[in-house]
Amino acid sequence: MRIVINGIGIAGPALAHWLAKSGHDVLLVEAAPSLRTAGYVVDFWGIGYDIVERMGLIDEIRALGYQVREVRIVDRNGRKKGGFDVDVFRRMTRGRFTTVRRSDISATMYRAIQGEVETIFGDSVASIDDHGDGVRVGFDHAAEREVDLVVGADGLHSRVRPLVFGPESDVETSLGYHVVAFEAGGHRPRDELVFVSHSLPGRQISRFSMRDDRTLFLFIFRDEYMDSATEEPKAVVSRVFRGAGWEWPKIEAELERATDIYFDRVSQIRMRRWTRGRTALVGDAAACVSLMAGEGTGLAIAEAYVLAGELHACRGDFATAFGRYEQRLMPFLAKKQQSATKFAASFAPKTPLGVQFRNQVTQLMRLPFVADLVIGRALRDDIVLPQYRLPSR
Ligand SMILES: Cc1cc2nc3c(=O)[nH]c(=O)nc-3n(C[C@H](O)[C@H](O)[C@H](O)COP(=O)(O)OP(=O)(O)OC[C@H]3O[C@@H](n4cnc5c(N)ncnc54)[C@H](O)[C@@H]3O)c2cc1C
């Protein structure tokens, strides 16, 4: 089949990988002018990890990743107030866990299919005319094409989704936070392999020291701190974290210099169907679990694998394949969303006492039964994926 995939993030290249290996004719379209190289880091484990291993790419991804040792929570004077040894995650995942730049996972998967898949950067699917026997796809720049299927792998704010399934406002559920992330070079101090966070009521700043003397900064704050939806990220962060103590003056100076800033609502996409006619959604476009799940990347890869696997197993009967794709994964994703929503409720407590209590709980994570109680359910993937007979490399 001729299949257009909109978006080269995580789900897009993962799906293109399996579809191309199965002999489909794939066109990947990405709005950005090239693959992104920076961005935030993600924790990576679970079914997504297993699938990337099947793709033959896990060693490469682990080599690019960080084996984080500690999550450390500090007060306004930099004194340790909470946190835990990340060995607890490694124990629970039997060492199948790494922390890696989202863009490195994306680039690794893309590199593995480069040359086998046609790619257009700096463009987007702009119209979808499903006429039953096929789909006429329009783009912002490229000429129209007649294809068999269209897949929206274009993230939380998908453009394919509203073209076929209706407005974003109908399917987006806010978890009550905003997030800002950016990288800086040469920042001091550094703490190798330690994720350091400073929590304030309703707000949290974190920094993570990366290779090549880069540091990632991550800010999460409750929606109450937003003045207006149109405020610029630099202005928001400066206002929300003013007087935060710890390393704030230095971090604010890095923020001033930053040129590539990620800024968004923390929300989920909850849909009744991920497919309609000849269009399917995958990854965040279909079922964003949000950063509160800490697993969106792996889940996007799993969705891509199942969609490609079902298309392969159903031998061109895309309607049956789409139905099975939804049946297999929708209940599982709904549970992941529920557990992320619960976690979000306690993520940034609103009062100093709440922050203190949360910090103490994190220190108890060294006890296996507490760790299991707090994150066990979120870490477990209660699903067995079919072993599709998909060629891997
Ligand atoms: C701060 C933060 C921390 C996170 N932490 C974790 C974590 O620890 N673990 C984890 O597993 N997940 C984490 N996630 C979630 C994870 O990043 C996502 O779930 C994952 O990236 C989803 O992949 P995707 O391919 O569906 O979407 P994306 O990765 O968002 O990729 C979508 C792609 O589509 C492109 N695109 C957008 N619009 C268009 C258009 N109109 N036309 C063409 N292309 C378009 C984008 O440029 C992008 O390349 C985190 C997310 C955030 C924001």
Tab-separated table of C-alpha atoms and ligand atoms in Angstrom:
chain	number	residue	atom	x	y	z
A	1	MET	CA	0.000	0.000	0.000
A	2	ARG	CA	0.977	3.649	-0.398
A	3	ILE	CA	0.939	5.160	3.062
A	4	VAL	CA	1.551	8.769	4.126
A	5	ILE	CA	2.750	9.285	7.703
A	6	ASN	CA	2.584	12.861	8.999
A	7	GLY	CA	5.242	13.514	11.686
A	8	ILE	CA	8.766	12.234	12.294
A	9	GLY	CA	8.863	12.191	16.077
A	10	ILE	CA	8.701	8.810	17.776
A	11	ALA	CA	5.595	7.064	16.412
A	12	GLY	CA	6.267	8.192	12.800
A	13	PRO	CA	9.693	6.608	12.247
A	14	ALA	CA	8.740	3.545	14.331
A	15	LEU	CA	5.721	2.930	12.105
A	16	ALA	CA	7.672	3.698	8.917
A	17	HIS	CA	10.289	1.165	10.004
A	18	TRP	CA	7.842	-1.729	10.268
A	19	LEU	CA	5.764	-0.719	7.229
A	20	ALA	CA	8.812	-0.325	4.997
A	21	LYS	CA	10.195	-3.695	6.145
A	22	SER	CA	6.816	-5.245	5.238
A	23	GLY	CA	7.094	-3.880	1.706
A	24	HIS	CA	4.753	-0.874	1.862
A	25	ASP	CA	5.507	2.322	-0.004
A	26	VAL	CA	5.873	4.938	2.748
A	27	LEU	CA	6.060	8.726	2.561
A	28	LEU	CA	7.152	10.467	5.791
A	29	VAL	CA	6.275	14.152	6.145
A	30	GLU	CA	7.689	16.393	8.879
A	31	ALA	CA	6.781	20.017	9.551
A	32	ALA	CA	10.228	20.932	10.932
A	33	PRO	CA	12.926	21.729	8.351
A	34	SER	CA	15.080	18.835	9.632
A	35	LEU	CA	15.188	16.311	12.460
A	36	ARG	CA	15.429	18.019	15.822
A	37	THR	CA	18.698	17.428	17.672
A	38	ALA	CA	18.066	18.847	21.155
A	39	GLY	CA	15.052	18.842	23.459
A	40	TYR	CA	14.128	17.073	26.652
A	41	VAL	CA	15.121	13.617	27.913
A	42	VAL	CA	12.687	10.755	28.429
A	43	ASP	CA	12.774	7.685	30.639
A	44	PHE	CA	12.568	4.681	28.378
A	45	TRP	CA	11.534	1.164	29.386
A	46	GLY	CA	8.678	-1.331	29.065
A	47	ILE	CA	7.049	-2.584	25.879
A	48	GLY	CA	8.602	0.225	23.825
A	49	TYR	CA	12.043	-0.857	24.997
A	50	ASP	CA	11.285	-4.475	23.993
A	51	ILE	CA	10.145	-3.395	20.530
A	52	VAL	CA	13.202	-1.222	19.923
A	53	GLU	CA	15.266	-4.272	20.842
A	54	ARG	CA	13.341	-6.216	18.181
A	55	MET	CA	14.144	-3.401	15.742
A	56	GLY	CA	17.826	-4.063	16.483
A	57	LEU	CA	18.377	-0.541	17.830
A	58	ILE	CA	18.483	-0.899	21.603
A	59	ASP	CA	22.286	-0.949	21.928
A	60	GLU	CA	22.532	2.294	19.985
A	61	ILE	CA	19.858	3.920	22.110
A	62	ARG	CA	21.401	2.742	25.372
A	63	ALA	CA	24.757	4.113	24.226
A	64	LEU	CA	23.160	7.518	23.661
A	65	GLY	CA	21.295	7.309	26.974
A	66	TYR	CA	22.198	8.020	30.578
A	67	GLN	CA	22.097	5.494	33.380
A	68	VAL	CA	20.773	8.004	35.942
A	69	ARG	CA	21.820	7.164	39.522
A	70	GLU	CA	19.718	9.451	41.658
A	71	VAL	CA	16.667	11.698	41.745
A	72	ARG	CA	17.513	14.422	44.290
A	73	ILE	CA	15.100	17.009	45.685
A	74	VAL	CA	16.695	20.118	47.218
A	75	ASP	CA	15.395	23.159	49.133
A	76	ARG	CA	15.990	26.839	48.369
A	77	ASN	CA	19.498	26.553	49.892
A	78	GLY	CA	20.421	23.498	47.828
A	79	ARG	CA	20.176	21.146	50.827
A	80	LYS	CA	18.921	17.652	50.026
A	81	LYS	CA	15.320	17.175	51.235
A	82	GLY	CA	14.148	14.107	49.372
A	83	GLY	CA	14.631	11.815	46.420
A	84	PHE	CA	15.707	8.262	45.782
A	85	ASP	CA	18.260	5.984	44.199
A	86	VAL	CA	17.198	5.147	40.627
A	87	ASP	CA	18.315	1.566	41.176
A	88	VAL	CA	14.729	1.047	42.280
A	89	PHE	CA	13.603	1.554	38.641
A	90	ARG	CA	16.354	-0.690	37.347
A	91	ARG	CA	15.388	-3.430	39.794
A	92	MET	CA	11.737	-3.195	38.820
A	93	THR	CA	12.535	-3.264	35.092
A	94	ARG	CA	15.365	-5.802	35.401
A	95	GLY	CA	17.871	-3.271	34.059
A	96	ARG	CA	15.800	-2.574	30.946
A	97	PHE	CA	15.609	1.160	31.605
A	98	THR	CA	17.497	4.173	30.303
A	99	THR	CA	17.087	7.951	30.135
A	100	VAL	CA	17.705	9.399	26.698
A	101	ARG	CA	16.983	12.494	24.627
A	102	ARG	CA	13.678	12.105	22.824
A	103	SER	CA	15.365	13.440	19.693
A	104	ASP	CA	18.078	10.738	19.908
A	105	ILE	CA	15.445	7.970	19.873
A	106	SER	CA	13.725	9.653	16.940
A	107	ALA	CA	16.983	10.110	14.983
A	108	THR	CA	18.160	6.547	15.677
A	109	MET	CA	14.924	5.079	14.323
A	110	TYR	CA	14.917	7.455	11.357
A	111	ARG	CA	18.554	6.743	10.424
A	112	ALA	CA	17.750	3.016	10.292
A	113	ILE	CA	15.241	3.569	7.455
A	114	GLN	CA	16.750	6.597	5.742
A	115	GLY	CA	17.034	5.821	2.057
A	116	GLU	CA	14.315	3.150	2.218
A	117	VAL	CA	11.527	5.661	2.847
A	118	GLU	CA	10.728	8.853	0.959
A	119	THR	CA	10.834	11.876	3.268
A	120	ILE	CA	9.687	15.469	2.957
A	121	PHE	CA	10.812	17.978	5.599
A	122	GLY	CA	9.267	21.417	6.078
A	123	ASP	CA	5.808	20.323	4.947
A	124	SER	CA	2.565	18.962	6.357
A	125	VAL	CA	-0.526	17.088	5.337
A	126	ALA	CA	-3.061	19.877	4.830
A	127	SER	CA	-6.139	18.119	3.459
A	128	ILE	CA	-7.533	14.597	3.361
A	129	ASP	CA	-10.164	13.593	0.835
A	130	ASP	CA	-11.173	9.977	1.563
A	131	HIS	CA	-13.242	8.936	-1.442
A	132	GLY	CA	-13.670	5.292	-0.463
A	133	ASP	CA	-11.297	3.733	-2.990
A	134	GLY	CA	-8.357	5.786	-1.786
A	135	VAL	CA	-7.334	9.110	-0.297
A	136	ARG	CA	-6.368	12.297	-2.073
A	137	VAL	CA	-3.875	13.994	0.245
A	138	GLY	CA	-2.993	17.674	-0.044
A	139	PHE	CA	0.137	19.239	1.479
A	140	ASP	CA	1.156	22.787	2.391
A	141	HIS	CA	3.818	22.753	-0.332
A	142	ALA	CA	4.169	19.427	-2.152
A	143	ALA	CA	1.807	18.404	-4.932
A	144	GLU	CA	-1.316	16.355	-4.066
A	145	ARG	CA	-0.977	12.571	-3.982
A	146	GLU	CA	-3.356	9.651	-4.274
A	147	VAL	CA	-2.581	7.086	-1.542
A	148	ASP	CA	-4.202	4.127	0.244
A	149	LEU	CA	-3.826	5.218	3.874
A	150	VAL	CA	-2.947	8.320	5.911
A	151	VAL	CA	-1.489	8.161	9.421
A	152	GLY	CA	-1.323	11.084	11.811
A	153	ALA	CA	1.860	10.653	13.889
A	154	ASP	CA	2.067	14.385	14.445
A	155	GLY	CA	1.882	14.547	18.227
A	156	LEU	CA	-0.356	16.067	20.859
A	157	HIS	CA	-1.414	18.975	18.630
A	158	SER	CA	-1.883	16.795	15.547
A	159	ARG	CA	-3.004	18.455	12.328
A	160	VAL	CA	-4.312	15.226	10.817
A	161	ARG	CA	-6.669	14.630	13.768
A	162	PRO	CA	-8.918	17.684	13.290
A	163	LEU	CA	-9.042	17.060	9.535
A	164	VAL	CA	-10.804	13.738	10.143
A	165	PHE	CA	-11.902	13.396	13.775
A	166	GLY	CA	-12.974	16.885	14.847
A	167	PRO	CA	-11.500	19.696	16.945
A	168	GLU	CA	-8.705	19.282	19.492
A	169	SER	CA	-10.844	20.844	22.214
A	170	ASP	CA	-13.200	17.826	22.012
A	171	VAL	CA	-10.471	15.305	22.856
A	172	GLU	CA	-7.860	17.178	24.910
A	173	THR	CA	-8.018	16.876	28.716
A	174	SER	CA	-5.761	19.153	30.740
A	175	LEU	CA	-3.886	17.652	33.696
A	176	GLY	CA	-3.598	21.121	35.242
A	177	TYR	CA	0.038	21.956	34.478
A	178	HIS	CA	2.246	23.728	31.952
A	179	VAL	CA	5.753	22.593	31.061
A	180	VAL	CA	8.797	24.461	29.780
A	181	ALA	CA	12.115	22.842	28.796
A	182	PHE	CA	15.343	24.110	27.277
A	183	GLU	CA	19.046	23.252	27.129
A	184	ALA	CA	22.073	25.415	27.901
A	185	GLY	CA	25.816	24.952	27.432
A	186	GLY	CA	28.483	25.392	30.129
A	187	HIS	CA	26.118	25.686	33.101
A	188	ARG	CA	27.596	25.219	36.582
A	189	PRO	CA	27.214	23.401	38.908
A	190	ARG	CA	26.918	19.982	37.312
A	191	ASP	CA	25.839	16.765	39.015
A	192	GLU	CA	26.580	13.830	36.747
A	193	LEU	CA	23.776	11.267	36.422
A	194	VAL	CA	21.649	13.018	39.038
A	195	PHE	CA	18.243	14.531	38.247
A	196	VAL	CA	18.124	17.504	40.645
A	197	SER	CA	14.793	19.185	41.427
A	198	HIS	CA	13.782	22.136	43.541
A	199	SER	CA	10.123	21.976	44.547
A	200	LEU	CA	8.004	24.921	45.598
A	201	PRO	CA	4.254	24.858	46.192
A	202	GLY	CA	2.661	24.186	42.801
A	203	ARG	CA	5.963	24.501	40.935
A	204	GLN	CA	9.135	22.546	40.228
A	205	ILE	CA	12.473	23.372	38.542
A	206	SER	CA	14.790	20.527	37.570
A	207	ARG	CA	18.169	20.324	35.929
A	208	PHE	CA	20.007	17.386	34.397
A	209	SER	CA	23.665	17.466	33.335
A	210	MET	CA	24.202	15.988	29.878
A	211	ARG	CA	27.166	15.139	27.653
A	212	ASP	CA	29.124	17.843	25.808
A	213	ASP	CA	28.711	20.181	28.795
A	214	ARG	CA	24.982	20.648	28.111
A	215	THR	CA	22.369	21.014	30.866
A	216	LEU	CA	18.650	20.391	30.480
A	217	PHE	CA	16.267	22.595	32.487
A	218	LEU	CA	12.689	21.538	33.057
A	219	PHE	CA	9.953	23.663	34.660
A	220	ILE	CA	6.532	22.344	35.583
A	221	PHE	CA	3.902	24.530	37.232
A	222	ARG	CA	0.199	24.457	37.932
A	223	ASP	CA	-2.112	26.255	35.512
A	224	GLU	CA	-3.095	28.745	38.231
A	225	TYR	CA	0.256	30.456	37.590
A	226	MET	CA	-0.594	31.243	33.967
A	227	ASP	CA	-1.730	34.833	33.433
A	228	SER	CA	-2.859	34.364	29.856
A	229	ALA	CA	-2.580	31.667	27.219
A	230	THR	CA	-0.600	34.021	24.982
A	231	GLU	CA	2.196	34.883	27.424
A	232	GLU	CA	5.695	34.040	26.085
A	233	PRO	CA	7.507	31.147	27.851
A	234	LYS	CA	10.459	33.283	29.014
A	235	ALA	CA	8.117	35.801	30.590
A	236	VAL	CA	5.999	33.078	32.222
A	237	VAL	CA	8.955	31.232	33.731
A	238	SER	CA	10.622	34.444	34.982
A	239	ARG	CA	7.416	35.516	36.665
A	240	VAL	CA	6.451	32.111	38.095
A	241	PHE	CA	9.887	31.264	39.554
A	242	ARG	CA	10.939	34.761	40.709
A	243	GLY	CA	12.457	34.460	44.204
A	244	ALA	CA	12.611	30.653	43.971
A	245	GLY	CA	16.024	30.501	45.673
A	246	TRP	CA	18.434	27.643	44.923
A	247	GLU	CA	20.207	28.385	41.593
A	248	TRP	CA	17.420	30.563	40.228
A	249	PRO	CA	19.472	33.699	39.302
A	250	LYS	CA	21.892	31.602	37.210
A	251	ILE	CA	19.072	29.594	35.657
A	252	GLU	CA	17.196	32.770	34.796
A	253	ALA	CA	20.297	34.039	32.983
A	254	GLU	CA	20.398	30.773	30.957
A	255	LEU	CA	16.704	31.179	30.187
A	256	GLU	CA	17.340	34.693	28.837
A	257	ARG	CA	19.946	33.304	26.408
A	258	ALA	CA	17.886	30.253	25.342
A	259	THR	CA	16.797	30.131	21.696
A	260	ASP	CA	14.988	26.778	21.500
A	261	ILE	CA	12.327	26.516	24.195
A	262	TYR	CA	9.654	23.830	24.535
A	263	PHE	CA	6.450	25.214	26.092
A	264	ASP	CA	3.092	23.466	26.265
A	265	ARG	CA	0.117	22.424	28.313
A	266	VAL	CA	0.373	19.072	30.087
A	267	SER	CA	-2.608	17.235	28.703
A	268	GLN	CA	-3.935	13.957	27.424
A	269	ILE	CA	-5.766	13.002	24.244
A	270	ARG	CA	-8.720	10.721	24.919
A	271	MET	CA	-10.611	9.441	21.897
A	272	ARG	CA	-13.323	6.861	21.247
A	273	ARG	CA	-11.728	5.804	17.956
A	274	TRP	CA	-8.198	6.155	16.594
A	275	THR	CA	-9.208	5.345	13.032
A	276	ARG	CA	-11.834	6.518	10.570
A	277	GLY	CA	-12.097	5.380	6.960
A	278	ARG	CA	-8.576	5.276	5.583
A	279	THR	CA	-7.010	7.480	8.281
A	280	ALA	CA	-5.394	6.288	11.526
A	281	LEU	CA	-3.747	8.100	14.419
A	282	VAL	CA	-0.768	6.810	16.375
A	283	GLY	CA	1.308	8.002	19.348
A	284	ASP	CA	0.412	11.242	21.132
A	285	ALA	CA	-1.932	12.189	18.280
A	286	ALA	CA	-4.139	9.229	19.229
A	287	ALA	CA	-3.701	8.768	22.961
A	288	CYS	CA	-1.214	11.183	24.544
A	289	VAL	CA	-0.643	9.990	28.115
A	290	SER	CA	1.426	13.132	28.975
A	291	LEU	CA	4.813	13.465	30.612
A	292	MET	CA	3.170	12.417	33.899
A	293	ALA	CA	3.123	8.820	32.618
A	294	GLY	CA	6.858	8.864	31.871
A	295	GLU	CA	6.175	6.317	29.141
A	296	GLY	CA	4.643	8.150	26.155
A	297	THR	CA	7.651	7.313	24.001
A	298	GLY	CA	7.489	3.572	24.613
A	299	LEU	CA	3.722	3.559	24.182
A	300	ALA	CA	3.967	5.448	20.869
A	301	ILE	CA	6.439	2.816	19.651
A	302	ALA	CA	4.116	0.028	20.805
A	303	GLU	CA	1.152	1.577	18.977
A	304	ALA	CA	3.226	1.852	15.790
A	305	TYR	CA	4.276	-1.793	16.100
A	306	VAL	CA	0.718	-3.069	16.595
A	307	LEU	CA	-0.689	-0.937	13.766
A	308	ALA	CA	1.995	-2.187	11.352
A	309	GLY	CA	1.663	-5.745	12.668
A	310	GLU	CA	-2.101	-5.830	12.167
A	311	LEU	CA	-1.806	-4.346	8.664
A	312	HIS	CA	0.688	-7.100	7.879
A	313	ALA	CA	-1.426	-9.858	9.451
A	314	CYS	CA	-4.629	-8.673	7.715
A	315	ARG	CA	-2.904	-8.646	4.311
A	316	GLY	CA	-4.276	-5.390	3.029
A	317	ASP	CA	-7.677	-5.533	4.761
A	318	PHE	CA	-6.984	-2.235	6.469
A	319	ALA	CA	-10.461	-1.911	8.024
A	320	THR	CA	-10.023	-5.165	9.963
A	321	ALA	CA	-6.453	-4.207	10.874
A	322	PHE	CA	-7.589	-0.796	12.160
A	323	GLY	CA	-10.287	-2.447	14.288
A	324	ARG	CA	-7.837	-4.900	15.829
A	325	TYR	CA	-5.294	-2.145	16.457
A	326	GLU	CA	-7.888	-0.263	18.511
A	327	GLN	CA	-9.201	-3.332	20.350
A	328	ARG	CA	-5.762	-4.476	21.386
A	329	LEU	CA	-4.514	-1.154	22.683
A	330	MET	CA	-7.321	1.226	23.650
A	331	PRO	CA	-8.162	-0.335	27.057
A	332	PHE	CA	-4.457	-0.559	27.936
A	333	LEU	CA	-3.845	3.097	26.998
A	334	ALA	CA	-6.910	4.163	28.973
A	335	LYS	CA	-5.391	2.568	32.112
A	336	LYS	CA	-2.059	4.275	31.477
A	337	GLN	CA	-3.901	7.582	31.192
A	338	GLN	CA	-5.753	6.965	34.449
A	339	SER	CA	-2.572	6.217	36.356
A	340	ALA	CA	-0.839	9.311	34.890
A	341	THR	CA	-3.831	11.434	35.912
A	342	LYS	CA	-3.569	10.138	39.489
A	343	PHE	CA	0.156	10.813	39.568
A	344	ALA	CA	-0.405	14.355	38.246
A	345	ALA	CA	-2.721	15.149	41.144
A	346	SER	CA	0.144	14.718	43.639
A	347	PHE	CA	3.006	15.881	41.401
A	348	ALA	CA	3.338	19.491	42.619
A	349	PRO	CA	1.550	19.843	45.984
A	350	LYS	CA	-0.055	23.227	46.501
A	351	THR	CA	1.176	23.929	50.066
A	352	PRO	CA	4.600	23.907	51.789
A	353	LEU	CA	3.371	21.107	54.053
A	354	GLY	CA	2.278	19.081	51.027
A	355	VAL	CA	5.718	19.562	49.426
A	356	GLN	CA	7.393	18.429	52.664
A	357	PHE	CA	5.203	15.318	52.880
A	358	ARG	CA	5.813	14.423	49.220
A	359	ASN	CA	9.599	14.820	49.732
A	360	GLN	CA	9.477	12.415	52.661
A	361	VAL	CA	7.533	9.844	50.658
A	362	THR	CA	10.203	9.963	47.918
A	363	GLN	CA	12.839	9.068	50.518
A	364	LEU	CA	10.886	5.937	51.399
A	365	MET	CA	11.152	4.759	47.795
A	366	ARG	CA	14.290	2.852	48.803
A	367	LEU	CA	11.930	0.362	50.485
A	368	PRO	CA	10.757	-2.079	47.796
A	369	PHE	CA	7.135	-2.228	48.989
A	370	VAL	CA	6.836	1.588	49.033
A	371	ALA	CA	8.401	1.812	45.566
A	372	ASP	CA	5.971	-0.804	44.325
A	373	LEU	CA	3.049	1.048	45.894
A	374	VAL	CA	4.036	4.449	44.458
A	375	ILE	CA	5.263	3.564	40.962
A	376	GLY	CA	4.803	-0.204	40.565
A	377	ARG	CA	1.522	-0.009	38.723
A	378	ALA	CA	2.745	2.766	36.433
A	379	LEU	CA	5.944	0.863	35.616
A	380	ARG	CA	4.238	-2.414	34.770
A	381	ASP	CA	2.920	-2.957	31.259
A	382	ASP	CA	0.040	-5.371	31.782
A	383	ILE	CA	-0.204	-6.423	28.177
A	384	VAL	CA	1.332	-9.093	25.977
A	385	LEU	CA	1.835	-7.931	22.418
A	386	PRO	CA	1.455	-10.383	19.556
A	387	GLN	CA	4.621	-11.644	17.879
A	388	TYR	CA	3.825	-10.401	14.378
A	389	ARG	CA	5.881	-11.966	11.638
A	390	LEU	CA	7.342	-8.627	10.678
A	391	PRO	CA	10.809	-8.509	9.130
A	392	SER	CA	13.055	-6.471	11.493
A	393	ARG	CA	16.123	-5.146	9.639
B	1	LIG	C1	8.766	17.496	29.015
B	1	LIG	C2	8.351	16.119	28.589
B	1	LIG	C3	8.868	15.017	29.248
B	1	LIG	C4	8.515	13.732	28.832
B	1	LIG	N1	9.038	12.678	29.497
B	1	LIG	C5	8.800	11.435	29.049
B	1	LIG	C6	9.432	10.311	29.658
B	1	LIG	O1	10.159	10.431	30.658
B	1	LIG	N2	9.214	9.088	29.123
B	1	LIG	C7	8.433	8.917	28.025
B	1	LIG	O2	8.326	7.787	27.532
B	1	LIG	N3	7.772	9.955	27.448
B	1	LIG	C8	7.948	11.192	27.935
B	1	LIG	N4	7.317	12.258	27.350
B	1	LIG	C9	6.298	12.007	26.292
B	1	LIG	C10	6.925	11.724	24.926
B	1	LIG	O3	7.814	12.738	24.549
B	1	LIG	C11	5.804	11.597	23.895
B	1	LIG	O4	4.805	10.741	24.362
B	1	LIG	C12	6.351	11.062	22.568
B	1	LIG	O5	7.308	11.957	22.056
B	1	LIG	C13	5.202	10.851	21.579
B	1	LIG	O6	5.715	10.586	20.294
B	1	LIG	P1	4.921	11.037	18.994
B	1	LIG	O7	5.742	10.585	17.844
B	1	LIG	O8	3.522	10.607	19.097
B	1	LIG	O9	4.880	12.619	19.050
B	1	LIG	P2	6.087	13.635	19.011
B	1	LIG	O10	7.302	13.046	19.606
B	1	LIG	O11	5.558	14.908	19.570
B	1	LIG	O12	6.380	13.836	17.464
B	1	LIG	C14	5.463	14.458	16.597
B	1	LIG	C15	6.212	14.921	15.359
B	1	LIG	O13	5.267	15.459	14.447
B	1	LIG	C16	5.747	16.685	13.943
B	1	LIG	N5	4.592	17.487	13.540
B	1	LIG	C17	3.766	18.212	14.328
B	1	LIG	N6	2.819	18.799	13.579
B	1	LIG	C18	3.073	18.432	12.307
B	1	LIG	C19	2.430	18.722	11.072
B	1	LIG	N7	1.354	19.500	10.980
B	1	LIG	N8	2.926	18.172	9.952
B	1	LIG	C20	4.044	17.360	10.003
B	1	LIG	N9	4.681	17.071	11.138
B	1	LIG	C21	4.199	17.597	12.272
B	1	LIG	C22	6.553	17.275	15.084
B	1	LIG	O14	7.475	18.242	14.615
B	1	LIG	C23	7.215	16.035	15.639
B	1	LIG	O15	8.423	15.762	14.976
B	1	LIG	C24	7.599	13.556	27.763
B	1	LIG	C25	7.045	14.665	27.133
B	1	LIG	C26	7.398	15.926	27.552
B	1	LIG	C27	6.785	17.109	26.869
